[in-house]
Coordinates of C-alpha atoms and ligand atoms in Angstrom, one line a residue:
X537 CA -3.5 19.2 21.4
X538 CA 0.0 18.5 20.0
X539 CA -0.6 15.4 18.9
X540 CA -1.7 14.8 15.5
X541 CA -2.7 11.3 14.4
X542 CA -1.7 9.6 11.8
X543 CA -4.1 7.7 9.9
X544 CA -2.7 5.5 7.2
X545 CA -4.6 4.4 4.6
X546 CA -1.7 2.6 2.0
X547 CA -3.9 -0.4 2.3
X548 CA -7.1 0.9 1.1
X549 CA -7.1 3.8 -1.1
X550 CA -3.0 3.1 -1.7
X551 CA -4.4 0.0 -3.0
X552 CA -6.4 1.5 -5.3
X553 CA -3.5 3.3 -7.7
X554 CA -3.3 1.3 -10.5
X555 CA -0.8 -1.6 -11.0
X556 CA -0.9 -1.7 -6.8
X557 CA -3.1 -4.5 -5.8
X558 CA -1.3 -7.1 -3.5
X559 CA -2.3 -10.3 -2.1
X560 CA -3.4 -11.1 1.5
X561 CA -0.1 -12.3 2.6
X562 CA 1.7 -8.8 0.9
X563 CA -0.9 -6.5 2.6
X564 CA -0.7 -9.0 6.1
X565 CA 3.3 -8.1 6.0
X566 CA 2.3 -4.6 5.0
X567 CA 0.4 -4.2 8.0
X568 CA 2.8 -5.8 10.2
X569 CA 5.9 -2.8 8.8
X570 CA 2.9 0.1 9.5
X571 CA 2.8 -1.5 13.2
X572 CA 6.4 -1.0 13.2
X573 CA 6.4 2.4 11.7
X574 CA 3.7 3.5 14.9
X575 CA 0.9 4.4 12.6
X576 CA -2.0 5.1 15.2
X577 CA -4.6 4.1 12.7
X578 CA -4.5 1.5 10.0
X579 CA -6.8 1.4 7.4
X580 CA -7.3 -2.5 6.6
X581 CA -9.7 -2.0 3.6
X582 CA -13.0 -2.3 1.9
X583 CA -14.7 -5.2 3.2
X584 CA -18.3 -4.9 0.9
X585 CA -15.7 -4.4 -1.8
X586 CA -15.0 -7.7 -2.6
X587 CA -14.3 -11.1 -0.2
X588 CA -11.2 -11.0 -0.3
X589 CA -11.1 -7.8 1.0
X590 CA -12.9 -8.6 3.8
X591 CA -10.6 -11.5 4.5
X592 CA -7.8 -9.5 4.7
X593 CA -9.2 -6.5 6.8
X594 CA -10.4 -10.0 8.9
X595 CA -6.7 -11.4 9.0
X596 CA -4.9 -8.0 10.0
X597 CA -7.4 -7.4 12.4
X598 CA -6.5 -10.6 14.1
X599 CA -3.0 -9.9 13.6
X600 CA -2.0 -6.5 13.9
X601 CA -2.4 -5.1 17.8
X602 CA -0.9 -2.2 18.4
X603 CA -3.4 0.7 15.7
X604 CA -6.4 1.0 15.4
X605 CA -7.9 -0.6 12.3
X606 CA -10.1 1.2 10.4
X607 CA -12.7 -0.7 7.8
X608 CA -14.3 1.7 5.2
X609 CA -18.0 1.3 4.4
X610 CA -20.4 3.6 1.9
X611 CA -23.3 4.9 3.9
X612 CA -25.3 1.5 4.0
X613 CA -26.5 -1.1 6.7
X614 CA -24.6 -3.8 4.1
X615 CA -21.1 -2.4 4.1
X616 CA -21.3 -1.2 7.7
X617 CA -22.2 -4.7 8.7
X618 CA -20.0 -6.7 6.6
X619 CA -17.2 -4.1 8.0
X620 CA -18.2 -4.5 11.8
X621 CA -18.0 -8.6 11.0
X622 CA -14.6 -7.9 9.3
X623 CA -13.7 -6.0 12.6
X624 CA -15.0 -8.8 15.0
X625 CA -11.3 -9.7 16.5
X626 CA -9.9 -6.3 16.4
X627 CA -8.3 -5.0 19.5
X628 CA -9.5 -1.9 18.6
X629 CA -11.8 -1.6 15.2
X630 CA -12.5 1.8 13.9
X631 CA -15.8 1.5 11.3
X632 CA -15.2 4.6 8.5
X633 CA -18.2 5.7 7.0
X634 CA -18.8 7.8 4.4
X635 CA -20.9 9.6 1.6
X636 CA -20.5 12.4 -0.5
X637 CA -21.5 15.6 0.0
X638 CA -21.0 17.7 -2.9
X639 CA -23.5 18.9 -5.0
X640 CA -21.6 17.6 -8.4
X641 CA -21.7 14.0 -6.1
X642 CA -25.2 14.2 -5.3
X643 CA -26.8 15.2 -8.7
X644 CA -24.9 13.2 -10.6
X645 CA -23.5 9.9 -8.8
X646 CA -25.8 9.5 -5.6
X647 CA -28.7 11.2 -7.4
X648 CA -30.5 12.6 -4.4
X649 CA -31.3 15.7 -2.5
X650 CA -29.2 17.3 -0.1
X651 CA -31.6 16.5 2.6
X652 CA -31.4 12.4 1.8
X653 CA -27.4 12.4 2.2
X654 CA -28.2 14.3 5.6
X655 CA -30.1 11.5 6.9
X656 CA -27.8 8.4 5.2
X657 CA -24.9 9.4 6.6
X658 CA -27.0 10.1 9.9
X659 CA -28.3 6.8 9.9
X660 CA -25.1 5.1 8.6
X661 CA -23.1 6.5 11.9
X662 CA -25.5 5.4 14.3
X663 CA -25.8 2.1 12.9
X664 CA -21.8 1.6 13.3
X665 CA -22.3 3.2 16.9
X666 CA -24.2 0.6 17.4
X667 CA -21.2 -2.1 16.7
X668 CA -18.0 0.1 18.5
X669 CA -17.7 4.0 20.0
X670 CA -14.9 4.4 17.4
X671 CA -16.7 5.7 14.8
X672 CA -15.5 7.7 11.3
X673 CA -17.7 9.7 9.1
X674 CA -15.9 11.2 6.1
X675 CA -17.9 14.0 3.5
X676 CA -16.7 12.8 0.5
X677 CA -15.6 15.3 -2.0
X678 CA -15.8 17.8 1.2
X679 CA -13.4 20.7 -0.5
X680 CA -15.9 20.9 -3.4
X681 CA -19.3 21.1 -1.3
X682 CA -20.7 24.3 -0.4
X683 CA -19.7 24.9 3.4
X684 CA -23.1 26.0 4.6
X685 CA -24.2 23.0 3.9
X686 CA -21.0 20.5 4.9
X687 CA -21.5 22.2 8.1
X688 CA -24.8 21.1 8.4
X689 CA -24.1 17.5 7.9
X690 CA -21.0 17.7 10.3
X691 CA -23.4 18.8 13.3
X692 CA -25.5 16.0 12.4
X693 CA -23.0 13.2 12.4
X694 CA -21.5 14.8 15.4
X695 CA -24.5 14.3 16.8
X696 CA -25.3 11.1 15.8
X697 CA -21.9 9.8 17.4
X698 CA -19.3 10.4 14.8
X699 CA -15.6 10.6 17.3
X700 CA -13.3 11.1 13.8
X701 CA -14.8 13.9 11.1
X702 CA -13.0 13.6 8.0
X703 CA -13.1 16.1 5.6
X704 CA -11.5 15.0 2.1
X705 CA -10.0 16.6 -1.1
X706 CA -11.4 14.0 -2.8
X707 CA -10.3 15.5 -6.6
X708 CA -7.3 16.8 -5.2
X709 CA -8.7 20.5 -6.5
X710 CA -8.2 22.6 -3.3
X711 CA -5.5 25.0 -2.6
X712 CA -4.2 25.1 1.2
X713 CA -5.9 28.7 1.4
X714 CA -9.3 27.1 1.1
X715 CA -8.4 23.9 3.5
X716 CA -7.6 26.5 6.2
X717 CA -11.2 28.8 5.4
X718 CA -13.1 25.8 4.8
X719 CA -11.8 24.7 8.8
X720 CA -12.1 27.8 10.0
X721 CA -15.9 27.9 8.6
X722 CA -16.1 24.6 10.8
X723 CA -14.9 25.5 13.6
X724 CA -16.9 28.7 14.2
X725 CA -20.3 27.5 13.2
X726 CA -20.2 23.5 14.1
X727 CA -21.3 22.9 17.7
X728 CA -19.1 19.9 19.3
X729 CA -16.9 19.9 16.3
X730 CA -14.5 21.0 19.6
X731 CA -15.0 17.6 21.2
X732 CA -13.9 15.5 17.9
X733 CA -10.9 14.6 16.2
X734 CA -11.5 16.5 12.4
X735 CA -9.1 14.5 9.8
X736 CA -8.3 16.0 6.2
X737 CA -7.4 13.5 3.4
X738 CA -5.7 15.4 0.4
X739 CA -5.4 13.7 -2.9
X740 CA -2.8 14.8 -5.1
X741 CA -4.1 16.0 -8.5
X742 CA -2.6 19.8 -8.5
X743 CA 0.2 18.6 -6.5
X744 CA -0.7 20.0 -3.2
X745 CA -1.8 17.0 -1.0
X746 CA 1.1 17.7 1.5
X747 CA 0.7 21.1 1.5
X748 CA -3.2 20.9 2.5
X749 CA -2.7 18.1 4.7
X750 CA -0.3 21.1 6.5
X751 CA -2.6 23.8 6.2
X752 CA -5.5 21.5 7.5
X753 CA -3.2 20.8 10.9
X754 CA -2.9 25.0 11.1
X755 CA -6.6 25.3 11.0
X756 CA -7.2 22.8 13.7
X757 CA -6.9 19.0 12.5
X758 CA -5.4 16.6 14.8
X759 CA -5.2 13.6 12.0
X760 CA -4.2 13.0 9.0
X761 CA -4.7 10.4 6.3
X762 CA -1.8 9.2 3.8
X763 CA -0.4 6.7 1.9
X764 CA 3.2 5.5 2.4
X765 CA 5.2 6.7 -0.7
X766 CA 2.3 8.4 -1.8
X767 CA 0.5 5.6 -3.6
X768 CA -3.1 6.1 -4.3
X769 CA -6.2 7.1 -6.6
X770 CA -5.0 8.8 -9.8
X771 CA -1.8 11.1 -9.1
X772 CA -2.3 9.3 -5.5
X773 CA -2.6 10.3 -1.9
X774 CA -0.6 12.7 0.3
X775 CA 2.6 11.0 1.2
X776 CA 3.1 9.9 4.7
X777 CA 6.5 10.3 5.0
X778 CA 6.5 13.7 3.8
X779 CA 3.9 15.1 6.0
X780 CA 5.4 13.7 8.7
X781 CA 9.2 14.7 8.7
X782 CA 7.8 18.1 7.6
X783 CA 6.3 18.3 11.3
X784 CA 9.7 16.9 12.7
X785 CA 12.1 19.1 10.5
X786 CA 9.7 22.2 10.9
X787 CA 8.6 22.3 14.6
X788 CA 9.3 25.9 14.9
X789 CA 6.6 26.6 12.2
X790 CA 3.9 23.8 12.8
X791 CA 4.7 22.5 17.0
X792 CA 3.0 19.0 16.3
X793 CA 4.3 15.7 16.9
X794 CA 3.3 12.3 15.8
X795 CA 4.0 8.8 17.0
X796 CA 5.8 7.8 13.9
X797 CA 9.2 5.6 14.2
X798 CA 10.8 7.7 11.4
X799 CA 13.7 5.5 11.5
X800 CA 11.6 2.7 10.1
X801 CA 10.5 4.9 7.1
X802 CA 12.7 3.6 4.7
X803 CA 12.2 0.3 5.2
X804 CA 8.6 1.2 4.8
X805 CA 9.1 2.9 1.5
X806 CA 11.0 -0.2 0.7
X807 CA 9.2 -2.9 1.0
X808 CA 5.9 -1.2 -0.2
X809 CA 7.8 -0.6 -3.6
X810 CA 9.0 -4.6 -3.2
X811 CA 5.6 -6.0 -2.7
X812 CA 4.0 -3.4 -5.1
X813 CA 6.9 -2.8 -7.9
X814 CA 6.0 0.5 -7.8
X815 CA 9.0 2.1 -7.2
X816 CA 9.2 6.0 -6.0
X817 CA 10.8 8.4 -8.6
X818 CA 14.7 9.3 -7.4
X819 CA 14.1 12.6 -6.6
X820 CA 10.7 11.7 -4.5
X821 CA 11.0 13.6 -1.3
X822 CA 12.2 11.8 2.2
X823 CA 12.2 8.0 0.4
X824 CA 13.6 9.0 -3.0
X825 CA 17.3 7.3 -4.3
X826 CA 18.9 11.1 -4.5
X827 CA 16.5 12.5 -1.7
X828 CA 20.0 12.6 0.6
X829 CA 22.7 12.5 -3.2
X830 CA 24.6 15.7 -3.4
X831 CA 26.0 15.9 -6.8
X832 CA 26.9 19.7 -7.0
X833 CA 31.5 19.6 -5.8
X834 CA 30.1 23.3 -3.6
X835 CA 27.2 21.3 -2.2
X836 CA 29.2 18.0 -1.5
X837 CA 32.5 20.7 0.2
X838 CA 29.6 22.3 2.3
X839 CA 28.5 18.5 3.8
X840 CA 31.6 17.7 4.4
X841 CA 32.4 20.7 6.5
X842 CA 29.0 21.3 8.1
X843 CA 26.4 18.5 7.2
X844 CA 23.8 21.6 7.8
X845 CA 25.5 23.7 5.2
X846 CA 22.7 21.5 2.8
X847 CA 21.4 18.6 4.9
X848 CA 18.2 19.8 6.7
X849 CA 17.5 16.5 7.9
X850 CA 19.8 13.6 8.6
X851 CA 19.5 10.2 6.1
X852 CA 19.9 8.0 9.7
X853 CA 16.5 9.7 10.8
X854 CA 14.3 8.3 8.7
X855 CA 16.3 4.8 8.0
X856 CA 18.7 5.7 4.9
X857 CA 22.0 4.8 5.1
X858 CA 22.0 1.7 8.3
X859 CA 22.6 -0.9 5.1
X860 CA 25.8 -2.3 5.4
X861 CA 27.4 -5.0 3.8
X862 CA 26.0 -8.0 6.2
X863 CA 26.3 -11.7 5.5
X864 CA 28.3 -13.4 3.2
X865 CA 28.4 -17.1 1.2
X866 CA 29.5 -18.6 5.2
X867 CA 26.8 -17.3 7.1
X868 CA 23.9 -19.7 8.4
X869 CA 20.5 -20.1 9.2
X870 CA 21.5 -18.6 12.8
X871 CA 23.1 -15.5 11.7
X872 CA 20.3 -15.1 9.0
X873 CA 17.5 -15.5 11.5
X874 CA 19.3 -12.4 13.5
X875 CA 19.6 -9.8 10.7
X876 CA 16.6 -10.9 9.8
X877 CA 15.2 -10.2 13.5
X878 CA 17.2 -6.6 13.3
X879 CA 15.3 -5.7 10.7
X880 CA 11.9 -6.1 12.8
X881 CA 11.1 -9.5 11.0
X882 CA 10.4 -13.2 12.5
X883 CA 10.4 -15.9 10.4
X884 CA 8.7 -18.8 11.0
X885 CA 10.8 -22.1 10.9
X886 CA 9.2 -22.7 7.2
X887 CA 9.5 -19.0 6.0
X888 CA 13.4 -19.4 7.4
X889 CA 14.2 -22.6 5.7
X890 CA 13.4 -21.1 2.3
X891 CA 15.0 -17.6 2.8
X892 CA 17.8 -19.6 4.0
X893 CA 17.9 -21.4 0.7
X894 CA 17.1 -18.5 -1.5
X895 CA 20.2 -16.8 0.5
X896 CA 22.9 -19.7 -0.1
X897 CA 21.7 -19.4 -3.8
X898 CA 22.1 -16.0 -4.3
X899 CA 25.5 -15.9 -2.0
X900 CA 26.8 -18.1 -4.6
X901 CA 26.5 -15.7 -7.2
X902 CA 27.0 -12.7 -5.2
X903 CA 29.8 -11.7 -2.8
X904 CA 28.4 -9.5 -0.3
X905 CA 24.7 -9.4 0.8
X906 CA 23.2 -6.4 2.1
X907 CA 20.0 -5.8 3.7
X908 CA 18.0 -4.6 0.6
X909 CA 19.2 -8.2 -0.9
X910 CA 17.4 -10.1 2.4
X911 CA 14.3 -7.8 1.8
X912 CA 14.1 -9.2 -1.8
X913 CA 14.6 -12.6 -0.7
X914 CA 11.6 -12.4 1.8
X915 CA 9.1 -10.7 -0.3
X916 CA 9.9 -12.9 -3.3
X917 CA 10.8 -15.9 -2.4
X918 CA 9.2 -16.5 1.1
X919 CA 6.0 -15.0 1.3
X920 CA 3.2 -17.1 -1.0
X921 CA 0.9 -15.0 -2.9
X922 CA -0.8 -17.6 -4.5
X923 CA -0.8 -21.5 -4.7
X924 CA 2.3 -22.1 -7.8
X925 CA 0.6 -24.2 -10.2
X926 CA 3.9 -23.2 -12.8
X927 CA 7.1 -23.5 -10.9
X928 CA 10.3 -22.7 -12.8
X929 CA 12.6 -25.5 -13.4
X930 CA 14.6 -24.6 -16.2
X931 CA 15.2 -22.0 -18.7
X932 CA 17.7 -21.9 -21.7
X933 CA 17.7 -18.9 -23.9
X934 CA 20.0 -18.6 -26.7
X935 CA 20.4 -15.1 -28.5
X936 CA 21.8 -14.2 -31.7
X937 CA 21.8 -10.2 -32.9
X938 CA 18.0 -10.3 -34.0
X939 CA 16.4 -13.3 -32.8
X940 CA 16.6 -15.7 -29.6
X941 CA 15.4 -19.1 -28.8
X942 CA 14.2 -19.9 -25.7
X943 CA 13.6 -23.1 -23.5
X944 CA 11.5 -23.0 -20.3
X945 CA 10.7 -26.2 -18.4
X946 CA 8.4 -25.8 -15.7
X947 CA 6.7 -28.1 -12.8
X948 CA 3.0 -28.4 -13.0
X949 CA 0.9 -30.6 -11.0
X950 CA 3.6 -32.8 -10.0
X951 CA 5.1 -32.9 -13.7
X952 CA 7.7 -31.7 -16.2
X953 CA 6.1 -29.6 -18.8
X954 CA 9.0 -27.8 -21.6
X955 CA 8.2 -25.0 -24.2
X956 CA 9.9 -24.4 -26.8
X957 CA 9.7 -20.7 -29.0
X958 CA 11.7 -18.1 -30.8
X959 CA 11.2 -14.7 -30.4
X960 CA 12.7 -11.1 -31.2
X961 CA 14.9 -11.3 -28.1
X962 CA 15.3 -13.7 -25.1
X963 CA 12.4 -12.3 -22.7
X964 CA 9.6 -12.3 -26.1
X965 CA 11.5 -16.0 -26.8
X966 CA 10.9 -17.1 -23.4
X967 CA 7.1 -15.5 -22.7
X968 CA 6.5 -17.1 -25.8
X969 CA 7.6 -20.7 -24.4
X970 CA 5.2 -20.6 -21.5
X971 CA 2.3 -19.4 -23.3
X972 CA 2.9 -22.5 -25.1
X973 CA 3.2 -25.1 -22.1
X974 CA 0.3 -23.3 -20.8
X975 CA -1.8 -23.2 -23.8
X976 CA -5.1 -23.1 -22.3
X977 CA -4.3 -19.7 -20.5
X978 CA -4.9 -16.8 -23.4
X979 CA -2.2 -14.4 -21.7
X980 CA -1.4 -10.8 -23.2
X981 CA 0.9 -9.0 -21.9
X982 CA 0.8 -5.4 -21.4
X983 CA 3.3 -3.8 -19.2
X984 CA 7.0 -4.5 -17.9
X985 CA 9.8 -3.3 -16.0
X986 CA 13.1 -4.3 -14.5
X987 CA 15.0 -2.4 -11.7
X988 CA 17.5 -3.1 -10.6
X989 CA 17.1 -3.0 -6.5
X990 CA 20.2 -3.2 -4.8
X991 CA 23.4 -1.1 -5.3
X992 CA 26.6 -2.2 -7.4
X993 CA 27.4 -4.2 -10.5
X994 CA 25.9 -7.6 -9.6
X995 CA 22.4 -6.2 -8.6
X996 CA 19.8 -8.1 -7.8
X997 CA 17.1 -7.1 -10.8
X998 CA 13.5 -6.8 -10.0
X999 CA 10.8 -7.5 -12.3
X1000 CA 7.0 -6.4 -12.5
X1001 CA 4.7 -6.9 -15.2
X1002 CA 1.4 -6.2 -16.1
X1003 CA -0.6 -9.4 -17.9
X1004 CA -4.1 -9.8 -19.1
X1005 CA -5.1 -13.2 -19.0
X1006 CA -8.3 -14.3 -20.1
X1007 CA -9.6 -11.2 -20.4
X1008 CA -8.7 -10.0 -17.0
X1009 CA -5.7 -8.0 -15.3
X1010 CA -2.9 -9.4 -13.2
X1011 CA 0.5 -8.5 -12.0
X1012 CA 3.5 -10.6 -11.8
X1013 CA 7.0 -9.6 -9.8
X1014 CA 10.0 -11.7 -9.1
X1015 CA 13.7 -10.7 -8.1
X1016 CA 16.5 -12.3 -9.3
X1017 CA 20.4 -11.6 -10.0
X1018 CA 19.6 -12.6 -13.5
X1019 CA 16.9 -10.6 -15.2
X1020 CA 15.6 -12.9 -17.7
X1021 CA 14.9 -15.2 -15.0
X1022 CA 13.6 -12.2 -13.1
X1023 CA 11.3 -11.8 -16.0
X1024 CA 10.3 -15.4 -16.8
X1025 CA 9.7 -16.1 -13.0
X1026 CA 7.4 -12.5 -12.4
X1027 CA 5.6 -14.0 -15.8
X1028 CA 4.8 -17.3 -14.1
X1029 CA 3.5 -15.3 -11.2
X1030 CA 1.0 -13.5 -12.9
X1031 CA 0.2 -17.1 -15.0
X1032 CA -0.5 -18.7 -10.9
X1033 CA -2.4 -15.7 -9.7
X1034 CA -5.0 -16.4 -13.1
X1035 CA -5.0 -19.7 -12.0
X1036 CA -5.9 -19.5 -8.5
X1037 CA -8.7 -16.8 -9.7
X1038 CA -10.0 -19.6 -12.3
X1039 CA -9.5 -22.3 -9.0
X1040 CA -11.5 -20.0 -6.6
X1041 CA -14.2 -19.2 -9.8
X1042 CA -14.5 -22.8 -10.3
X1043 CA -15.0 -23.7 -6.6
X1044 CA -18.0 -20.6 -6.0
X1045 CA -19.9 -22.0 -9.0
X1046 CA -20.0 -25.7 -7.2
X1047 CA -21.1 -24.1 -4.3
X1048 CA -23.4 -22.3 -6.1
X1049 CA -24.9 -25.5 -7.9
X1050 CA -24.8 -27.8 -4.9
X1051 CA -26.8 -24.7 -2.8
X1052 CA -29.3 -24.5 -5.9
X1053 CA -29.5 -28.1 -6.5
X1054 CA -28.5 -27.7 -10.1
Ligands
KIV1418 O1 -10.8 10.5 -1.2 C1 -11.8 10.2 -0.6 O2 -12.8 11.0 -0.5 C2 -11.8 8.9 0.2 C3 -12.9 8.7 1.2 C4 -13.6 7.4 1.0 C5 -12.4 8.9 2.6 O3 -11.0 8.1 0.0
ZN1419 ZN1 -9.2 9.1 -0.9

């Protein structure tokens, strides 16, 4: 009764913030860190939501051991299915079904009576019973439905064999007050609710998705769903990391515990804003670059004397503050393959060979690596998001005060392909000499930023962009120590992400022909 689970759902409805999609391979190494960080459920994906989402729910159910992993599915004998197939080679699959409850939902999305969502989601939970005992049902929109009523369907999918009841703040619209009556409603009119885990799932529109997630564990929940860094749905999800070194700093308000590794929450934070580019603002709570500053001389004078003069929790327990200066321009493979291992990751002999590479190059420009450096290297350089039909083999720029001329050769298909352009300044200069080796690509770009993402003056600069290419929406990211190559590389990622899409397109319509015979 102490325990309260921690259900992460980065990969799913994390996935969903804008700007925050990630490849297979990303989510796969994703998955692999939230092993690491002891979530006890994983949230995989959406497999009815498109193939490759059921790929990857497929692939991280293979992989990833130690959680459960969850698979969402609307209330329909499609999704479930496709999810329970997605789950096949879980060790232990958890199917998450839901449909909204809400009036506002059911007038105006779902479009049917209150009685009609009663039996869906009754029928969609005992047809995932019928694939695993781990079964989810979550009320969408829960905080906005009246309770009479959300009790009604609770008892129901109790009965039906529901083990998880989630109960989500869908809008983000509650305030912890009405989390707490709404349980309380629960618990004193829902028979067996006793004999279930209930869940909560706070968005964060008004702010308050921590806060509820807190006040649903005083009224009785024993798990909680989040997204690492807060990522998510509009103003996003409540933020993992928050919620759960609340519990840990405040045990002698709220006595819960969870199985989280907090020391691996950094690294977490980390390489979700690495594989995403979405990096958290500095003052973000827990994971933020000041989260542990103090600028104030009488704050920085109290530290020194008595670290709990203003530290209520220690950097070292959740993961800030164990980067050190590591490896330098001497180091080799063997030593690389060790820190790389101390930092909970195993490289294959192929995925060593190139960070190995990647290393030697940036050591050459770059006295002391740290760890944040070896994390860059292995989420840009090792891990392939997509087949590289544009490899970067050179770029020249040249800038004068008000224009710049740029020169970028790449590799395509085995050979040398050179743009030349001018532009207002050497990034416009040198987008515009790849949109003219790749001129049958129409690319528009609509978003970028650099960062840079490891301390001092020869940072390693991190670019992400946001492209439309024809007609649809990709994102690009590369790291460098140079940022227009940072840029021009993170460019040529988006350009091989369209590519692969128009490769994949290409290939469904011959299988389509050859299956129609056209
Ligand atoms: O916010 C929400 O209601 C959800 C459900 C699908 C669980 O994400
Ligand atoms: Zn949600």
């Amino acid at each position: 009764m102490d325990r309260v689970l921690v259900f992460d759902t980065t990969l799913r409805d994390g996935e969903q913030s804008p700007g925050a999609s990630m490849t297979a391979a990303e989510k796969l190494r994703m998955a692999q860190q939230l092993e690491a960080l002891g979530v006890d459920v994983l949230e995989a994906g959406f497999p009815a939501s498109s193939p490759a989402d059921f790929a990857s729910v497929r692939e991280i159910a293979r992989a990833v051991r130690q959680p459960a992993i969850a698979a969402l599915a609307r209330a329909s004998a499609g999704d479930i299915d496709r999810a329970a197939i997605a789950l096949e080679s879980a060790a232990r699959g958890r199917l998450h079904v839901f449909i909204a409850t809400s009036d506002i939902h059911l007038t105006h999305k779902l479009r049917i009576e209150r009685e009609e969502c009663i039996d869906r989601a009754v029928a969609a939970v005992r047809r995932a019973r019928r694939y695993t005992d781990d079964v989810e049902f979550s009320a969408e929109d829960a905080t906005r439905t009246d309770v009479a009523f959300l009790a009604r369907v609770v008892e129901a999918v109790i009965e039906a064999g529901a083990r998880t009841v989630n109960l989500p703040d869908t809008v983000g619209y509650a305030y912890p007050a009405e989390i707490r009556r709404m349980l309380a409603t629960l618990f004193g009119r829902v028979p067996g609710i006793r004999d279930v885990v209930v869940s909560v799932h706070c968005h964060d529109d008004l702010g308050l998705a921590v806060a509820n997630s807190l006040a649903g564990i005083e009224a009785g929940a024993r798990q909680v769903e989040c997204t690492v860094n807060g990522i998510g749905e509009r103003a996003g999800n409540a933020a993992l990391e928050e919620i759960v070194m609340a519990l840990r700093t405040r045990r002698d308000s709220l006595p819960f515990e969870t199985g989280v590794r907090t020391t691996e929450i950094y690294r977490t934070s980390h390489l979700l804003s690495h594989i995403t580019g979405i990096h958290p603002q500095p003052n973000k709570a827990i994971v933020g670059r000041n989260a542990f500053a103090h600028e104030a001389g009488i704050h920085q004078d109290g530290v020194l004397k008595e670290a709990t003069t203003y530290e209520i929790m220690t950097p070292e327990s959740v993961g800030v503050g164990c980067t050190s200066f590591v490896l330098g321009k001497h180091s080799g493979r063997h030593a690389l393959a060790e820190r790389y291992r101390t930092l909970g990751y195993e490289l294959d002999g192929e995925e060593l060979g190139r960070a190995c590479a990647l290393f030697k190059d940036l050591a050459d420009r770059k006295k002391n690596i740290l760890d944040e450096d070896l994390l860059a290297i292995l989420v840009h350089g090792c891990m392939d998001r997509v087949p590289a039909r544009f490899r970067l083999r050179e770029l020249e720029v040249a800038c004068g005060t008000s224009t710049a001329v740029a020169r970028v050769t790449v590799e395509s298909a085995g050979a040398l392909r050179t743009g030349t352009a001018e532009g207002d300044g050497p990034l416009a200069a040198a987008f515009a000499a790849i949109d003219a080796l790749a001129d049958d690509f129409r690319i528009e770009l609509h978003e970028l930023s650099i960062q840079a993402i490891t301390p001092g003056g020869d940072a390693v600069g991190e670019a992400s962009l946001q492209a439309v290419i024809d007609g649809k929406s990709f994102t690009g990211r590369a790291a460098a120590p140079d940022v227009v190559n940072a840029s021009v590389r993170a460019y040529l990622d988006a350009l091989n992400k369209a590519a692969h899409a128009r490769t994949l397109e290409t290939e469904a319509l011959e299988r389509a022909s050859y299956v129609w015979g056209v």
